Every structure is written in C-alpha cells, then in structure tokens.
CSV table of C-alpha atoms in Angstrom, one decimal:
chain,number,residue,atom,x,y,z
D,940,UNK,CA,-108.0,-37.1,56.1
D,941,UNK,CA,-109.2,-35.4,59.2
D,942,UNK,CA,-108.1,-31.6,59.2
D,943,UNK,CA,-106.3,-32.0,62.6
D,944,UNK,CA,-104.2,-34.7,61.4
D,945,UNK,CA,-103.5,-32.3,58.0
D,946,UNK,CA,-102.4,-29.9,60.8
D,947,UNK,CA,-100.6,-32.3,62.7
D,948,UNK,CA,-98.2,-33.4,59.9
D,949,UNK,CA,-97.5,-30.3,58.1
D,950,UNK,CA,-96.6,-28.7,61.1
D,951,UNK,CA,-94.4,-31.5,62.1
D,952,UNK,CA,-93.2,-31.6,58.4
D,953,UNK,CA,-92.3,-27.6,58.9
D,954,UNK,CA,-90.5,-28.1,61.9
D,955,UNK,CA,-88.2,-31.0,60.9
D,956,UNK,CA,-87.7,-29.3,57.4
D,957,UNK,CA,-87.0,-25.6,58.1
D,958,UNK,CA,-83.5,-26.7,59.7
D,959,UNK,CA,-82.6,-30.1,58.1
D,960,UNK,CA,-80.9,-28.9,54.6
D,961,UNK,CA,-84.4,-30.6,52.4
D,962,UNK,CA,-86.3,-27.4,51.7
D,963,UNK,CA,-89.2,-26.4,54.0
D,964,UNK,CA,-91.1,-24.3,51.4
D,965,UNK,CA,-90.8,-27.6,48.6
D,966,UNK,CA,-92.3,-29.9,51.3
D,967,UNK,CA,-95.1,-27.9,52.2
D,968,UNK,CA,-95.8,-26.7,48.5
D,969,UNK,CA,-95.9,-30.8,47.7
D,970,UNK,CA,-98.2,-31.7,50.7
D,971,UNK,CA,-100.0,-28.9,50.6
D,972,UNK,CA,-100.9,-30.1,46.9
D,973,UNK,CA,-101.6,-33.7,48.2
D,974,UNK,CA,-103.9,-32.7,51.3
D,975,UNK,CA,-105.6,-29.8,48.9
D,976,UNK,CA,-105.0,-27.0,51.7
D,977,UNK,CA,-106.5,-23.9,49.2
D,978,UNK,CA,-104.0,-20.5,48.7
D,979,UNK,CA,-105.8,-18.6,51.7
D,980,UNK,CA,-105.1,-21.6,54.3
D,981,UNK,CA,-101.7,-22.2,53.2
D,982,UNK,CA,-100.6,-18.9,53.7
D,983,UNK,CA,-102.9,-19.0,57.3
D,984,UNK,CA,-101.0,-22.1,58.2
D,985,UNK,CA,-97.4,-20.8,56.5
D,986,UNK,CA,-97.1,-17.9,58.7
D,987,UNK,CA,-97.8,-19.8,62.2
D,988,UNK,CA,-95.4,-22.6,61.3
D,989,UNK,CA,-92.9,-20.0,60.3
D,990,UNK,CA,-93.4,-18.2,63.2
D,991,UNK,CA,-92.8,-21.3,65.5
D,992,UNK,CA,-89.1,-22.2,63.9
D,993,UNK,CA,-88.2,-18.1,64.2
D,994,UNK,CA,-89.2,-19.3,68.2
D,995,UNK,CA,-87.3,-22.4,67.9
D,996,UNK,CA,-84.2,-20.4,66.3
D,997,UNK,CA,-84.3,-17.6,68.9
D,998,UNK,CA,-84.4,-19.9,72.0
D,999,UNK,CA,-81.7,-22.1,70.5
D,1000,UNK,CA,-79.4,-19.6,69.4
D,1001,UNK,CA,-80.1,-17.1,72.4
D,1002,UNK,CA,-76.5,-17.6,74.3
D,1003,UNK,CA,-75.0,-16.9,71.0
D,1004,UNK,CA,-77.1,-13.5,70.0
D,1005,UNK,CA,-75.9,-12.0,73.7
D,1006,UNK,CA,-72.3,-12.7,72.8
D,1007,UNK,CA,-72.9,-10.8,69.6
D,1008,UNK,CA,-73.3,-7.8,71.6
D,1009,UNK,CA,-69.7,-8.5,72.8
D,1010,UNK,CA,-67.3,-5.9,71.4
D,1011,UNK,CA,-65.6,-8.0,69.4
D,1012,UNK,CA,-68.3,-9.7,67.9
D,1013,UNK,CA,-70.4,-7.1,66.9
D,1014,UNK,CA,-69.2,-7.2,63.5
D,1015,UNK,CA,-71.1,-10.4,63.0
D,1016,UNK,CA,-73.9,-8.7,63.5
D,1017,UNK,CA,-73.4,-6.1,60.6
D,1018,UNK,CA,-72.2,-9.0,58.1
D,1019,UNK,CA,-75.8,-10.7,59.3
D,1020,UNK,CA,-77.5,-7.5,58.2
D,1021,UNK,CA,-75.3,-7.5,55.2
D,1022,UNK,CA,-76.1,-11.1,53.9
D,1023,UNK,CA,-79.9,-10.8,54.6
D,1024,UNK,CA,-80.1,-8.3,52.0
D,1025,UNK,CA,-80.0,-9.9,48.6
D,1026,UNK,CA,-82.5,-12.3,49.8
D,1027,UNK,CA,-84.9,-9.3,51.4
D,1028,UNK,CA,-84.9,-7.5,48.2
D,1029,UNK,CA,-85.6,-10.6,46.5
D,1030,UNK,CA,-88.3,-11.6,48.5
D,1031,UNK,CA,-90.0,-8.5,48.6
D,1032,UNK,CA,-89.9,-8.4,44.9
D,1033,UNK,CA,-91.2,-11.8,44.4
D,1034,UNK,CA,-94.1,-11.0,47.0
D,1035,UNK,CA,-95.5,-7.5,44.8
D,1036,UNK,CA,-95.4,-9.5,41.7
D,1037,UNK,CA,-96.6,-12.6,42.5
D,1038,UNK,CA,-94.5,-14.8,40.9
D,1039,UNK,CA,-94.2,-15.9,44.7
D,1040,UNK,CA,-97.0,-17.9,44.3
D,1041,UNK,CA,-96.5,-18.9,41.2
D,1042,UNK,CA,-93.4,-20.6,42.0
D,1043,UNK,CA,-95.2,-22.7,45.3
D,1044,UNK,CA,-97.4,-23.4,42.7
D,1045,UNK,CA,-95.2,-25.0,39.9
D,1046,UNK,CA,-94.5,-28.8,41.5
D,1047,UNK,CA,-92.6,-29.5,38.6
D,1048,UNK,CA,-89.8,-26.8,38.9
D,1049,UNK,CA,-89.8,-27.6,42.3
D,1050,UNK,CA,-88.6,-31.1,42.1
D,1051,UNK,CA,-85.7,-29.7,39.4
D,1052,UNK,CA,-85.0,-27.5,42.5
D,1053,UNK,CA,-84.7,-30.9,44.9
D,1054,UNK,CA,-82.4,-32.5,42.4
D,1055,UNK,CA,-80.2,-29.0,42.6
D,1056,UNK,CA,-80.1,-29.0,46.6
D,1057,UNK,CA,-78.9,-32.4,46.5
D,1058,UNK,CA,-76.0,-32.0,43.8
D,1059,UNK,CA,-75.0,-28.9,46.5
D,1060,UNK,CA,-74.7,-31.2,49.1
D,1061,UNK,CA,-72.8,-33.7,47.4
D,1062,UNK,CA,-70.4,-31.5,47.0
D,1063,UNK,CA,-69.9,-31.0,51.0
D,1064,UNK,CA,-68.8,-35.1,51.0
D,1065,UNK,CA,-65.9,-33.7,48.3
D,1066,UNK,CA,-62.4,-32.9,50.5
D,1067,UNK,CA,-61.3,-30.9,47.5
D,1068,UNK,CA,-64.6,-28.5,48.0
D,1069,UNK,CA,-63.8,-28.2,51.8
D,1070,UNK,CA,-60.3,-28.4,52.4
D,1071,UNK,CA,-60.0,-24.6,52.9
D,1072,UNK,CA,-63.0,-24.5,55.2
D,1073,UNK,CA,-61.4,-23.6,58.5
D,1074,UNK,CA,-62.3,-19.8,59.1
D,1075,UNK,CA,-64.2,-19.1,63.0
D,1076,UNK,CA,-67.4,-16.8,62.8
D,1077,UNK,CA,-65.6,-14.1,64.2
D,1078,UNK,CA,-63.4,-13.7,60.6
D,1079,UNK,CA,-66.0,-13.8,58.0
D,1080,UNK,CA,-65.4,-11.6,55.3
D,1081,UNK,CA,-67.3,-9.3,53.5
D,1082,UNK,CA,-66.7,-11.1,50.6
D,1083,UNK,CA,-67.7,-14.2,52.2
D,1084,UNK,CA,-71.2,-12.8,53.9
D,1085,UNK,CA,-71.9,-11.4,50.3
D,1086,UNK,CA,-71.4,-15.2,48.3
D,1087,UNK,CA,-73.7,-16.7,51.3
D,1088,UNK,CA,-76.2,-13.9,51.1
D,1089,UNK,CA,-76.8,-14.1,47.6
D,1090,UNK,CA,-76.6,-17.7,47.6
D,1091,UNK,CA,-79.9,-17.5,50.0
D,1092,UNK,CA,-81.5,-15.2,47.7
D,1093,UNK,CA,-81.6,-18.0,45.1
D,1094,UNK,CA,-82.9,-20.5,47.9
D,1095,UNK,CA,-86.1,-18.6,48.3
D,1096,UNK,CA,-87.1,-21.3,45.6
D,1097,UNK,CA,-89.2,-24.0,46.7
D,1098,UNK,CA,-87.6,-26.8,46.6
D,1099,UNK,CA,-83.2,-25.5,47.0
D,1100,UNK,CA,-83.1,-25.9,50.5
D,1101,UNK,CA,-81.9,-22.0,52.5
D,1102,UNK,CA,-79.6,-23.9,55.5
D,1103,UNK,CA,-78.5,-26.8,52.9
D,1104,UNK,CA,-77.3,-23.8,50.6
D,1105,UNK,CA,-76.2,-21.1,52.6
D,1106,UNK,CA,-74.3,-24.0,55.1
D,1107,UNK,CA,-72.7,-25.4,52.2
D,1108,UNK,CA,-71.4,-22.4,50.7
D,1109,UNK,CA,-70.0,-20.8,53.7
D,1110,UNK,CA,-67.7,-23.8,53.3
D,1111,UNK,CA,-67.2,-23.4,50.0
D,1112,UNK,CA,-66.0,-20.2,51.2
D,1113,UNK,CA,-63.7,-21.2,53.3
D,1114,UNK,CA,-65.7,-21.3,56.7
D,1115,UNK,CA,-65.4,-24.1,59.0
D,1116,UNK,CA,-68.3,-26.1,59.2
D,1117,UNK,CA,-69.3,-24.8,62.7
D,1118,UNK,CA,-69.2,-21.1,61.8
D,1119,UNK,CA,-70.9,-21.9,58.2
D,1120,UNK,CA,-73.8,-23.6,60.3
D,1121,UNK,CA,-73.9,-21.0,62.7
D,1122,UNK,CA,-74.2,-18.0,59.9
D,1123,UNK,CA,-76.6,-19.8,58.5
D,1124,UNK,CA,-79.0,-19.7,61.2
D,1125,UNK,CA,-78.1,-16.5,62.1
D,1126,UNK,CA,-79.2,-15.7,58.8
D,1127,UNK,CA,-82.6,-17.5,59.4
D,1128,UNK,CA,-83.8,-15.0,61.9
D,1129,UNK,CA,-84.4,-12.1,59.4
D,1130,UNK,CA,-85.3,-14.3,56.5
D,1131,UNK,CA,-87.8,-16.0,58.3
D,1132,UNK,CA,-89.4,-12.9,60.2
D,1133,UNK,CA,-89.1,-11.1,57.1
D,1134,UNK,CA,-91.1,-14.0,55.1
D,1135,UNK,CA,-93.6,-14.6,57.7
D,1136,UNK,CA,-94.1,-10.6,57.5
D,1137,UNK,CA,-94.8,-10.4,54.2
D,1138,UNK,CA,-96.9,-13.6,54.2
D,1139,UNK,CA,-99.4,-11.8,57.1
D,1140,UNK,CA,-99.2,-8.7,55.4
D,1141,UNK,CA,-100.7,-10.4,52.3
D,1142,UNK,CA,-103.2,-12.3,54.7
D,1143,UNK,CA,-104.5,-9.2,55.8
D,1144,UNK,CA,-105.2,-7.8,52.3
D,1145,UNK,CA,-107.1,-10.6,51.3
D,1146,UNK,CA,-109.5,-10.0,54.6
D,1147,UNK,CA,-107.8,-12.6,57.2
D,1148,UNK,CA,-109.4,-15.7,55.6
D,1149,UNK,CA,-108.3,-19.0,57.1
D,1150,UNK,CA,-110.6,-21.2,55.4
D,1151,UNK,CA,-111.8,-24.2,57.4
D,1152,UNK,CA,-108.7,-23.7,60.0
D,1153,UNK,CA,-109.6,-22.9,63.7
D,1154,UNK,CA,-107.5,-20.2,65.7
D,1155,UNK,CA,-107.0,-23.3,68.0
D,1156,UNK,CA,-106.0,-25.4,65.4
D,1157,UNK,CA,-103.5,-23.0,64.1
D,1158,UNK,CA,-102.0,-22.5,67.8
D,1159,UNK,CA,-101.4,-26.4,68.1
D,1160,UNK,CA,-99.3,-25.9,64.8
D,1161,UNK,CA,-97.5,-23.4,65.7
D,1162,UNK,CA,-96.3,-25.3,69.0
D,1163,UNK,CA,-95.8,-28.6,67.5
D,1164,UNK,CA,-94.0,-26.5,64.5
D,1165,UNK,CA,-91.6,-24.5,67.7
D,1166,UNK,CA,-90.9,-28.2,68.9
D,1167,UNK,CA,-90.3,-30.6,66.0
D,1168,UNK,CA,-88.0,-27.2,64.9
D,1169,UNK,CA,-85.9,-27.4,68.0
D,1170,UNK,CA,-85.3,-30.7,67.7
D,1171,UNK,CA,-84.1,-30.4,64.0
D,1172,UNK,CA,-82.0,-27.6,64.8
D,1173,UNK,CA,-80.4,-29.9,67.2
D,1174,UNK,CA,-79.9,-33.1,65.2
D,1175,UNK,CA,-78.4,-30.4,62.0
D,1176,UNK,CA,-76.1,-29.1,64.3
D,1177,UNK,CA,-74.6,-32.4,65.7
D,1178,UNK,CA,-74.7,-33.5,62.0
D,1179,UNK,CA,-72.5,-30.9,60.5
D,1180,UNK,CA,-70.0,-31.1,63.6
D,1181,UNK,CA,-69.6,-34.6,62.2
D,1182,UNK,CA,-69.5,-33.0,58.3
D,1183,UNK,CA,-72.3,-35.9,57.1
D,1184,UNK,CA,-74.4,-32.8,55.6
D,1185,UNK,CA,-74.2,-35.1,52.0
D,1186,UNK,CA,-76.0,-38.1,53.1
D,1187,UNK,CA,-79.1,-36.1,53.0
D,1188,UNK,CA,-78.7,-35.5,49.3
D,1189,UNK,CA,-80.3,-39.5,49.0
D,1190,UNK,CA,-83.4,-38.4,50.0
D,1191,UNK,CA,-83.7,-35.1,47.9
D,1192,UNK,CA,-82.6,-37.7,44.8
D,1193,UNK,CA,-85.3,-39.1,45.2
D,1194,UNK,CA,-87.4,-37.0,46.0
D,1195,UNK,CA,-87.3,-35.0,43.5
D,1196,UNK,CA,-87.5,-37.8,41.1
D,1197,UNK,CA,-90.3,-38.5,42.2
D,1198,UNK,CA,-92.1,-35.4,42.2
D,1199,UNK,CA,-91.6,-35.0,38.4
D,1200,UNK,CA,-92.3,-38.0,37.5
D,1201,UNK,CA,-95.5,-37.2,38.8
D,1202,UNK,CA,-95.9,-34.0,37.6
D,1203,UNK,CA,-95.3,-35.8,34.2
D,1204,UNK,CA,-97.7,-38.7,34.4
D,1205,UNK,CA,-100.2,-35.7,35.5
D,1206,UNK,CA,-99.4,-33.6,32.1
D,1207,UNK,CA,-99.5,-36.7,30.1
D,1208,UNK,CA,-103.2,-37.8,31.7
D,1209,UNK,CA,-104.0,-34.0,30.9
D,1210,UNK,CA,-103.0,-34.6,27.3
C-alpha cells in the first residue's frame, strides 16, 4: 500500500475516531500494526492528527468557550481544570516510564479494552442507568467533575474509548446527556494538547525522526484529520441529543473480538 494512501486513511480513521465513542488511540495502535508504520512515524503521524481534532474541537466548541468567560459560567472552567487532572498526572506518568508504549503496543489488551468500552455503552441504552441524568453544565458538581475526570484517566488505554467513557459517566452521574457531551469535550482540549505535548516532546528527544513521512504528507493529515474530526463531532453530538450513544457498542463487540482472536491465532502460530 502506497504511503499516501497509509496517510490518507489513518488520518481519516483519527478524525472519525477521536469523537465517535470507539477509541482513537485502539484504532490507530491496530492499523498502525497492519500498515507496519514503525514507533518513530507513529508518534510523527500521532501528534499532527491529534493536533488536527484539538483544531476541530476548538472551532466547534468556540461559541461555547467565550460563554465560559461569562460570570456565571466561569465555574465550568475551574471544574474543566479540575477533571483534567487525574488524567494529566496519569499521562505524564505513563509517558516517563514507558509503559505508554507498551500499552499501544499490546493488541491483545487492547481488544479486552474494546469489549470494556462497549459494555459502558450498553449501559447508556439502560433507563435505570440514566433516569437521574438531567443536571445543565452550569450545575456540575465537584463530586461529579472528579468521577468523570478519573474515569478519563482510565481511558488513556488504547482501546476504552475517552468521549464514550467520560459521556457515559457524566450520565451516570446524573448529567443530562447534552451537558455530559459537552464536558466531555470540554475535557478534550487539555487532554489532547497535553497528549500531543508530551508525544512531540518525546519526538524531539529521539532527534525529530519521521521515517519515510514527508512534512507535506504530514500537513495533508493533519487537514484531513481537522475535517473528518469536525464532521464526527458533529454526527456525536446529534447522536447523543437523540441518546443512541449504545448502538455503537455493536461495532466495538466486534471489534474487539476480532482483534483477539487474532492476537491468539498469532500466539498460537508463534508456538
């Protein structure tokens, strides 16, 4: 396969994933396994596709961040600070052991982690699970930003989805689907600055290597990556207004499924 069309998908692939609720960083760990992108050009590649959903995000969201600076929304923006936390310290943890890698690298868990997203978002279909879910944005909780931020700190695993988790326990939590979705995001804007920060800063130290990837090349992905993102964004959000977040837990079934039974035929063929 030609490397533009490589570049092509996954940044397509990025773009649609970062938003729905499937798991960017478990789609890209399994394709980058199947096109053989090597560690320096997937984190190359990582950091311009993440860059162009933090655009995406931004642009999308950017009506909502000035009303934030209203009075009486400003509080959302300390509870955004708040729930970023667990995940940052997480992160940054992961990144200056890493077991980061280790984990992008293990297809097998990763696929357990698929079957785990889509179990959570089963669990959005159950009325018993969201009959409480009616709070606004404007009267989240400490409580409430804490449970979501630390349930984002566990979806820095390949493979458990950040919005399918963080969405579906804001609900859990008794936020209305709306406000869940839109914490969520909010969310997003640290976590994936803060991800594509620590990915170039561990660029840098290995010397900038970007393997057979052109600088042209990785601009096209991160456009494409800004465009197929918007567009996910979009579809999420007119998804979750209609609460059919649990349909996509089908296709993460299966998914995962699949991924370990391959990751088992390949064990047993190594045996």
């Amino acid at each position: 396969m030609s490397i533009w069309l490589t570049v092509i998908i996954l940044a397509v692939l990025q773009g649609v994933t970062e938003f729905l609720p499937v798991s960017s960083s478990g789609h890209l760990a399994v394709l980058s396994a199947v096109f053989g992108l090597n560690s320096d050009e997937g984190t190359a590649f990582s950091i311009v596709l993440h860059a162009g959903s933090l655009v995406a995000i931004v642009v999308f969201y950017f009506k909502t961040l000035l009303s934030l600076l209203q009075r009486e929304r400003r509080r959302v923006i300390g509870m955004v600070i708040i729930g970023t936390i667990p995940a940052g310290i997480a992160g940054v943890l992961l990144k200056m052991t890493g077991f980061d890698e280790l984990m992008f690298g293990d297809l097998l868990s990763i696929g357990m982690a698929f079957l785990v997203t889509a179990s959570l978002l089963r669990l959005t279909g159950k009325e018993k699970m969201v009959r409480n879910a009616v709070m606004p944005l404007e009267k989240i909780t400490l409580k409430q930003t804490l449970i979501i931020g630390i349930s984002q700190m566990f979806a820095i695993t390949p493979g458990i989805s950040r919005s399918g988790t963080t969405i579906a326990v804001g609900t859990f939590a008794g936020l209305n689907f709306e406000s869940a979705a839109a914490f969520s995001f909010l969310l997003a804007i640290p976590a994936i600055g803060g991800a594509t920060l620590l990915e170039l800063i561990s660029l840098i130290k290995s010397g900038g290597v970007i393997g057979q990837l052109s600088w042209l090349q990785l601009g096209v992905g991160f456009i494409v990556s800004a465009l197929t993102s918007f567009g996910a964004l979009t579809l999420l959000v007119a998804i979750v207004k209609k609460r059919k977040l649990s349909n996509f837990s089908w296709y993460l079934f299966f998914l995962g499924i699949t991924v370990i039974g391959w990751q088992m035929l390949k064990l047993q063929g190594r045996g």
